Coordinates of C-alpha atoms in Angstrom, one line a residue:
M1 CA 102.5 95.1 123.7
H2 CA 106.3 96.5 124.6
G3 CA 107.5 95.6 128.1
D4 CA 109.1 98.7 128.8
E5 CA 106.3 100.7 128.6
T6 CA 104.9 99.9 131.4
V7 CA 102.2 102.6 132.3
G8 CA 99.1 100.7 130.8
R9 CA 100.1 96.9 132.4
E10 CA 99.5 98.9 135.8
I11 CA 96.6 101.0 135.0
L12 CA 94.8 97.6 133.6
L13 CA 95.3 96.5 137.1
H14 CA 94.0 99.3 138.7
L15 CA 91.1 98.8 136.1
I16 CA 90.3 95.1 137.6
D17 CA 90.6 96.0 140.5
F18 CA 88.2 98.9 140.3
L19 CA 85.1 97.5 138.2
V20 CA 84.9 94.2 140.4
T21 CA 85.1 96.4 143.5
S22 CA 82.7 98.7 142.3
Y23 CA 80.8 96.1 141.2
G24 CA 76.5 96.6 143.2
R25 CA 77.9 100.1 144.8
D26 CA 78.5 101.9 141.3
P27 CA 75.2 101.8 139.6
V28 CA 77.0 103.1 136.2
I29 CA 79.3 100.2 137.0
T30 CA 76.8 97.5 137.7
R31 CA 75.3 98.2 134.6
L32 CA 78.0 98.7 132.3
L33 CA 79.0 94.5 133.7
N34 CA 75.7 93.7 133.3
N35 CA 75.8 95.1 129.9
T36 CA 79.5 94.0 128.5
R37 CA 81.5 91.9 127.8
I38 CA 85.0 93.1 128.9
H39 CA 88.5 90.9 128.1
I40 CA 91.4 92.7 130.2
M41 CA 94.6 91.5 128.9
P42 CA 97.2 93.6 131.6
T43 CA 100.5 92.7 129.6
M44 CA 100.9 90.9 126.0
N45 CA 105.3 90.9 126.5
P46 CA 106.0 89.8 130.0
D47 CA 109.5 89.0 129.1
G48 CA 110.4 92.9 127.5
F49 CA 109.3 93.1 131.5
E50 CA 111.2 91.4 133.1
A51 CA 114.1 92.2 130.9
T52 CA 114.3 95.7 132.1
K53 CA 116.4 95.9 134.3
V54 CA 117.1 99.7 134.1
P55 CA 114.6 101.3 134.0
D56 CA 114.4 104.4 131.4
C57 CA 112.1 106.9 130.1
Y58 CA 113.2 106.2 127.1
Y59 CA 114.3 103.1 125.5
T60 CA 115.5 100.0 126.6
P61 CA 115.4 96.5 125.2
G62 CA 112.8 95.3 126.8
R63 CA 111.0 96.9 124.3
Y64 CA 110.8 93.4 122.6
N65 CA 109.4 89.9 123.3
G66 CA 112.4 87.5 124.3
N67 CA 113.4 86.6 120.9
G68 CA 113.9 90.3 119.9
E69 CA 110.9 91.1 118.5
D70 CA 108.7 94.5 118.4
L71 CA 104.9 92.7 119.0
N72 CA 103.6 95.3 117.1
R73 CA 105.2 94.9 113.9
N74 CA 104.7 91.5 113.8
F75 CA 100.9 91.1 112.6
P76 CA 99.8 90.4 109.1
D77 CA 99.3 93.8 107.5
A78 CA 96.5 94.7 105.3
F79 CA 98.5 97.1 102.9
E80 CA 102.4 95.1 102.4
D81 CA 103.7 91.6 102.9
N82 CA 106.1 92.7 105.9
R83 CA 107.0 89.1 106.3
A84 CA 106.8 88.8 109.9
N85 CA 108.1 85.9 112.1
I86 CA 104.3 85.9 113.7
Q87 CA 105.5 85.0 117.8
P88 CA 104.0 83.2 119.9
E89 CA 102.6 86.0 121.4
T90 CA 101.1 87.6 118.2
Q91 CA 99.7 83.8 117.6
A92 CA 97.8 83.7 120.7
V93 CA 96.3 87.4 120.6
M94 CA 95.7 86.6 117.1
D95 CA 94.0 82.7 118.0
W96 CA 92.3 85.4 120.7
I97 CA 91.1 87.9 118.2
K98 CA 89.8 84.6 115.9
N99 CA 87.6 82.5 118.9
E100 CA 85.9 85.6 120.2
T101 CA 83.8 88.1 118.3
F102 CA 85.1 91.5 120.0
V103 CA 84.0 94.9 118.8
L104 CA 85.6 97.6 120.6
S105 CA 89.5 97.1 122.0
A106 CA 92.5 99.1 122.5
N107 CA 96.4 98.4 123.6
L108 CA 98.3 100.8 125.1
H109 CA 101.1 101.5 125.2
G110 CA 104.4 104.9 126.5
G111 CA 106.2 107.7 125.4
A112 CA 103.2 110.0 124.1
L113 CA 100.8 111.3 125.2
V114 CA 97.5 111.2 122.6
A115 CA 94.8 108.7 121.5
S116 CA 96.3 107.0 117.6
Y117 CA 93.9 105.3 115.6
T118 CA 93.4 103.3 112.3
F119 CA 95.6 103.5 109.9
D120 CA 99.0 103.3 110.9
N121 CA 100.0 102.1 107.1
G122 CA 98.9 102.8 104.0
N123 CA 98.2 103.6 99.8
P124 CA 96.8 105.8 97.5
V125 CA 93.4 104.1 97.7
T126 CA 93.5 105.2 101.5
G127 CA 94.8 108.4 101.4
S128 CA 98.3 108.8 102.2
L129 CA 99.8 110.5 99.4
K130 CA 97.6 113.0 101.0
G131 CA 99.4 111.6 104.3
Y132 CA 96.8 110.9 105.4
S133 CA 95.2 107.2 106.2
R134 CA 91.4 107.0 106.1
S135 CA 89.6 103.8 107.4
P136 CA 86.2 103.1 105.5
D137 CA 85.2 104.6 109.2
D138 CA 86.5 107.2 110.1
D139 CA 84.9 109.5 111.9
V140 CA 83.6 106.6 114.3
F141 CA 87.2 106.1 115.1
I142 CA 87.9 110.0 115.3
H143 CA 84.9 109.5 117.9
L144 CA 87.2 106.7 119.9
A145 CA 90.1 108.4 120.1
K146 CA 88.4 112.0 120.7
T147 CA 86.5 110.0 123.9
Y148 CA 89.2 109.2 125.7
S149 CA 91.5 112.4 124.7
S150 CA 88.3 114.3 126.4
N151 CA 88.1 112.4 129.2
H152 CA 91.6 111.9 130.4
A153 CA 93.2 114.2 132.6
S154 CA 95.3 116.1 130.7
M155 CA 95.6 114.1 126.5
Y156 CA 92.7 116.6 125.1
K157 CA 94.9 119.7 125.5
G158 CA 97.5 118.2 122.5
T159 CA 100.6 119.6 124.2
G160 CA 102.7 116.3 123.6
C161 CA 105.7 115.3 125.4
D162 CA 107.9 118.0 124.1
S163 CA 107.7 121.5 121.0
R164 CA 108.4 119.3 118.0
Q165 CA 104.9 116.6 119.1
T166 CA 101.6 118.7 118.7
F167 CA 98.6 116.4 118.7
P168 CA 95.6 118.6 118.1
E169 CA 92.5 118.3 121.0
G170 CA 94.8 114.7 121.7
I171 CA 94.7 112.6 118.5
T172 CA 96.0 111.7 115.7
N173 CA 95.6 109.2 113.0
G174 CA 98.9 106.5 113.3
Y175 CA 100.0 107.2 109.3
S176 CA 99.7 111.0 109.7
W177 CA 101.6 110.1 112.8
Y178 CA 104.5 107.8 111.3
Q179 CA 103.8 104.7 109.3
L180 CA 104.1 101.5 110.4
E181 CA 103.9 98.0 108.9
G182 CA 102.0 95.3 111.4
G183 CA 100.1 96.9 114.0
M184 CA 97.8 95.3 116.2
Q185 CA 95.3 98.0 116.0
D186 CA 95.2 98.0 111.8
Y187 CA 95.0 93.7 112.4
N188 CA 92.2 94.0 114.6
Y189 CA 89.7 96.6 112.4
V190 CA 91.0 94.5 109.3
W191 CA 90.7 90.6 110.1
G192 CA 88.9 90.3 113.4
Q193 CA 86.0 92.9 112.7
C194 CA 86.7 95.2 115.7
F195 CA 87.9 99.0 116.5
E196 CA 91.0 99.4 117.7
I197 CA 92.6 101.9 118.8
T198 CA 96.2 102.8 120.2
L199 CA 96.6 105.1 123.7
E200 CA 100.2 106.4 124.1
L201 CA 99.4 106.7 128.3
S202 CA 102.9 109.0 129.5
C203 CA 105.7 110.4 128.6
C204 CA 108.1 108.4 130.2
K205 CA 108.4 105.1 129.6
Y206 CA 108.8 103.8 133.2
P207 CA 108.0 106.3 135.1
P208 CA 109.0 105.6 139.0
E209 CA 106.7 103.9 141.0
D210 CA 105.2 106.8 143.3
Q211 CA 103.9 108.1 139.9
L212 CA 101.6 105.0 139.5
G213 CA 98.4 106.0 141.7
K214 CA 98.6 108.9 139.7
F215 CA 98.3 107.6 136.3
W216 CA 95.4 106.0 137.7
R217 CA 93.7 108.9 138.3
D218 CA 94.7 110.7 135.1
N219 CA 93.1 108.2 133.3
K220 CA 90.3 106.1 135.2
V221 CA 87.4 108.2 133.6
A222 CA 88.6 107.9 130.1
L223 CA 88.9 103.9 130.2
I224 CA 85.7 103.3 131.6
E225 CA 83.5 106.1 129.5
Y226 CA 86.0 104.5 126.3
I227 CA 84.4 100.9 127.5
K228 CA 80.9 102.3 126.4
Q229 CA 81.5 103.8 123.7
V230 CA 81.0 99.8 122.4
H231 CA 77.5 100.1 122.6
L232 CA 77.2 102.6 119.9
G233 CA 75.1 101.8 116.7
V234 CA 73.3 98.7 115.9
K235 CA 73.2 95.1 116.4
G236 CA 71.6 92.3 115.4
Q237 CA 71.2 88.0 114.6
V238 CA 70.7 87.2 111.3
T239 CA 68.9 84.1 111.1
D240 CA 67.0 81.6 108.6
K241 CA 63.0 80.6 108.6
N242 CA 63.2 78.0 110.8
G243 CA 65.1 81.2 114.0
N244 CA 68.0 78.9 113.2
P245 CA 71.2 81.8 113.3
I246 CA 73.3 81.8 110.6
P247 CA 76.8 82.0 110.5
N248 CA 79.3 84.3 108.1
A249 CA 76.6 85.9 106.7
I250 CA 78.4 89.0 105.3
V251 CA 76.6 92.7 107.3
E252 CA 77.5 96.1 106.7
A253 CA 76.3 99.7 106.7
K254 CA 75.9 100.5 102.9
G255 CA 77.9 102.7 102.1
R256 CA 81.2 101.9 104.6
P257 CA 81.8 98.5 102.3
H258 CA 85.0 96.1 104.0
V259 CA 88.5 95.0 102.2
C260 CA 87.3 91.8 104.5
P261 CA 83.8 91.5 103.9
Y262 CA 81.8 91.8 107.9
R263 CA 80.2 88.6 109.0
T264 CA 78.4 87.4 111.6
N265 CA 79.6 84.5 114.2
Q266 CA 78.9 81.4 115.1
H267 CA 75.3 82.3 116.4
G268 CA 74.7 84.6 113.4
E269 CA 75.2 87.5 115.3
Y270 CA 76.4 91.2 113.8
F271 CA 78.0 94.0 115.4
L272 CA 78.7 97.6 113.5
L273 CA 80.3 100.6 115.4
L274 CA 78.3 103.5 113.8
L275 CA 77.5 107.7 115.0
P276 CA 74.4 108.5 115.9
G277 CA 72.3 108.6 112.5
T278 CA 70.5 106.8 109.6
Y279 CA 71.8 104.0 108.2
V280 CA 71.3 101.0 105.1
I281 CA 72.1 98.4 106.7
N282 CA 72.6 95.5 103.7
A283 CA 72.2 91.6 104.9
T284 CA 73.6 88.9 102.6
V285 CA 73.6 85.5 102.4
P286 CA 75.5 83.9 99.8
G287 CA 73.1 82.8 96.7
Y288 CA 70.0 84.6 98.0
K289 CA 68.9 88.0 97.5
S290 CA 70.2 90.5 100.0
M291 CA 67.6 92.3 102.4
L292 CA 68.3 96.3 103.1
K293 CA 66.9 97.4 106.6
T294 CA 67.0 101.6 107.1
V295 CA 68.2 102.2 111.2
E296 CA 67.9 105.2 113.0
I297 CA 70.9 104.6 115.6
P298 CA 70.5 107.6 118.1
D299 CA 73.4 107.8 121.0
N300 CA 72.4 104.3 123.0
T301 CA 75.9 104.2 124.4
G302 CA 74.1 105.5 127.9
N303 CA 71.6 102.7 128.0
F304 CA 74.3 100.3 127.6
S305 CA 72.6 99.0 124.6
A306 CA 73.2 99.2 120.9
V307 CA 70.2 99.2 118.4
K308 CA 68.9 96.1 117.6
Q309 CA 68.1 94.9 114.4
D310 CA 67.9 91.9 113.2
F311 CA 67.4 90.1 109.1
S312 CA 65.6 87.0 108.4
F313 CA 65.5 85.5 105.2
P314 CA 62.1 83.3 104.9
E315 CA 64.4 81.7 101.6
V316 CA 66.9 79.9 103.9
S317 CA 67.0 76.5 105.3
D318 CA 68.8 75.3 107.9
K319 CA 70.9 73.4 105.9
I320 CA 73.2 76.0 104.2
S321 CA 76.3 75.2 105.1
S322 CA 78.4 77.5 107.3
K323 CA 81.5 77.4 105.4
V324 CA 83.3 80.4 103.9
T325 CA 86.2 80.9 103.0
S326 CA 88.4 83.1 105.6
C327 CA 89.5 86.3 104.2
P328 CA 93.3 85.7 103.6
K329 CA 96.6 87.1 105.5
T330 CA 97.6 88.0 102.2
P331 CA 98.5 92.6 101.9
L332 CA 94.8 93.0 100.4
Y333 CA 94.3 97.0 100.2
Q334 CA 97.6 96.2 98.0
E335 CA 95.4 94.5 96.0
L336 CA 92.6 96.9 96.1
S337 CA 95.6 99.7 94.8
R338 CA 96.4 97.9 91.9
A339 CA 93.1 97.0 90.5
S340 CA 92.2 100.9 90.6
A341 CA 95.0 101.8 89.1
A342 CA 94.3 99.3 86.5
V343 CA 91.0 101.0 85.9
K344 CA 92.0 104.3 85.5
P345 CA 93.6 103.8 82.4
T346 CA 90.0 102.4 80.7
V347 CA 88.4 105.2 81.7
H348 CA 91.1 107.9 79.8
L349 CA 90.6 105.2 77.0
L350 CA 86.6 105.1 76.5
V351 CA 87.2 109.1 77.0
L352 CA 89.1 108.8 74.1
M353 CA 87.1 106.5 72.1
T354 CA 83.7 108.8 72.6
V355 CA 86.4 111.7 71.5
V356 CA 86.9 109.7 67.9
L357 CA 83.6 108.8 67.6
A358 CA 82.8 112.9 67.7
I359 CA 85.0 113.3 65.2
F360 CA 84.1 111.2 62.9
K361 CA 80.7 112.0 63.2

């Protein structure tokens, strides 16, 4: 995302080469590719990379795109109106996210050594007053971040890049580290239905060429183990009485509502990343009674397939409209915060009225 943070760009080229040359030779990679749709974008900011004429470990103008914009502050923000002038690169990625059913992703950076997870921004609803911005799937995000850090050659040590920067187990909640608006990982999670973490892979943003081989070796296992995590949880299809797929049905795990509800894609498919355990999955087709199914989820990452749980709505015909109002690109958690605040005085008023009635009685 940042043109002068070059390690991730090189590592992804190595990853592409490793996957295609290992297919048919390495049984694990072969099974992974046979069961996983993998998209790799080596760079989101080629202009910034080309603009970095004098490499530097800490900072160059190459961080920004050709218009001088930081692409990791350029996405719509779920918490506040960051008034971003959406750049062509950002719009292209937003369109890509909209048109594909991504489930798990990571964006790569340099300048630190840590796996950071959503939320990067926050408000009192998500716990910002306590210095941590918690998502409904916080346990899954912690697991994802630890999966990467624990399989990295040194990230898990949590020593960071200097004495001021320590990360226990090599992970951090984004907001706990520092607050940012318009980040890609929050956008992906809220609007893309995709669990994304941010990987900071090198203390030096633009290291000497002779160090690139070591960076690949340090990250190779972590990248593969991270990709496997896309097979956590549960997946399935929602269909009508004739077996036709129902797009835009809401499917979520009970107790984990997303501020922008997670919906089935055009093929009626849904994917929910969940840690091993027992969950109630709620499928809802607007205008019809919801269906609840209890699902026992094991750790299926080694089998390269999430648990499958389909839903069939016998009352729904294939004539149901698949149109749905898209989740607005407004600060959704801002609305939630206002609604939460509006409830509190009502509760106090009810308590007061109860006390008054008790006195008069």
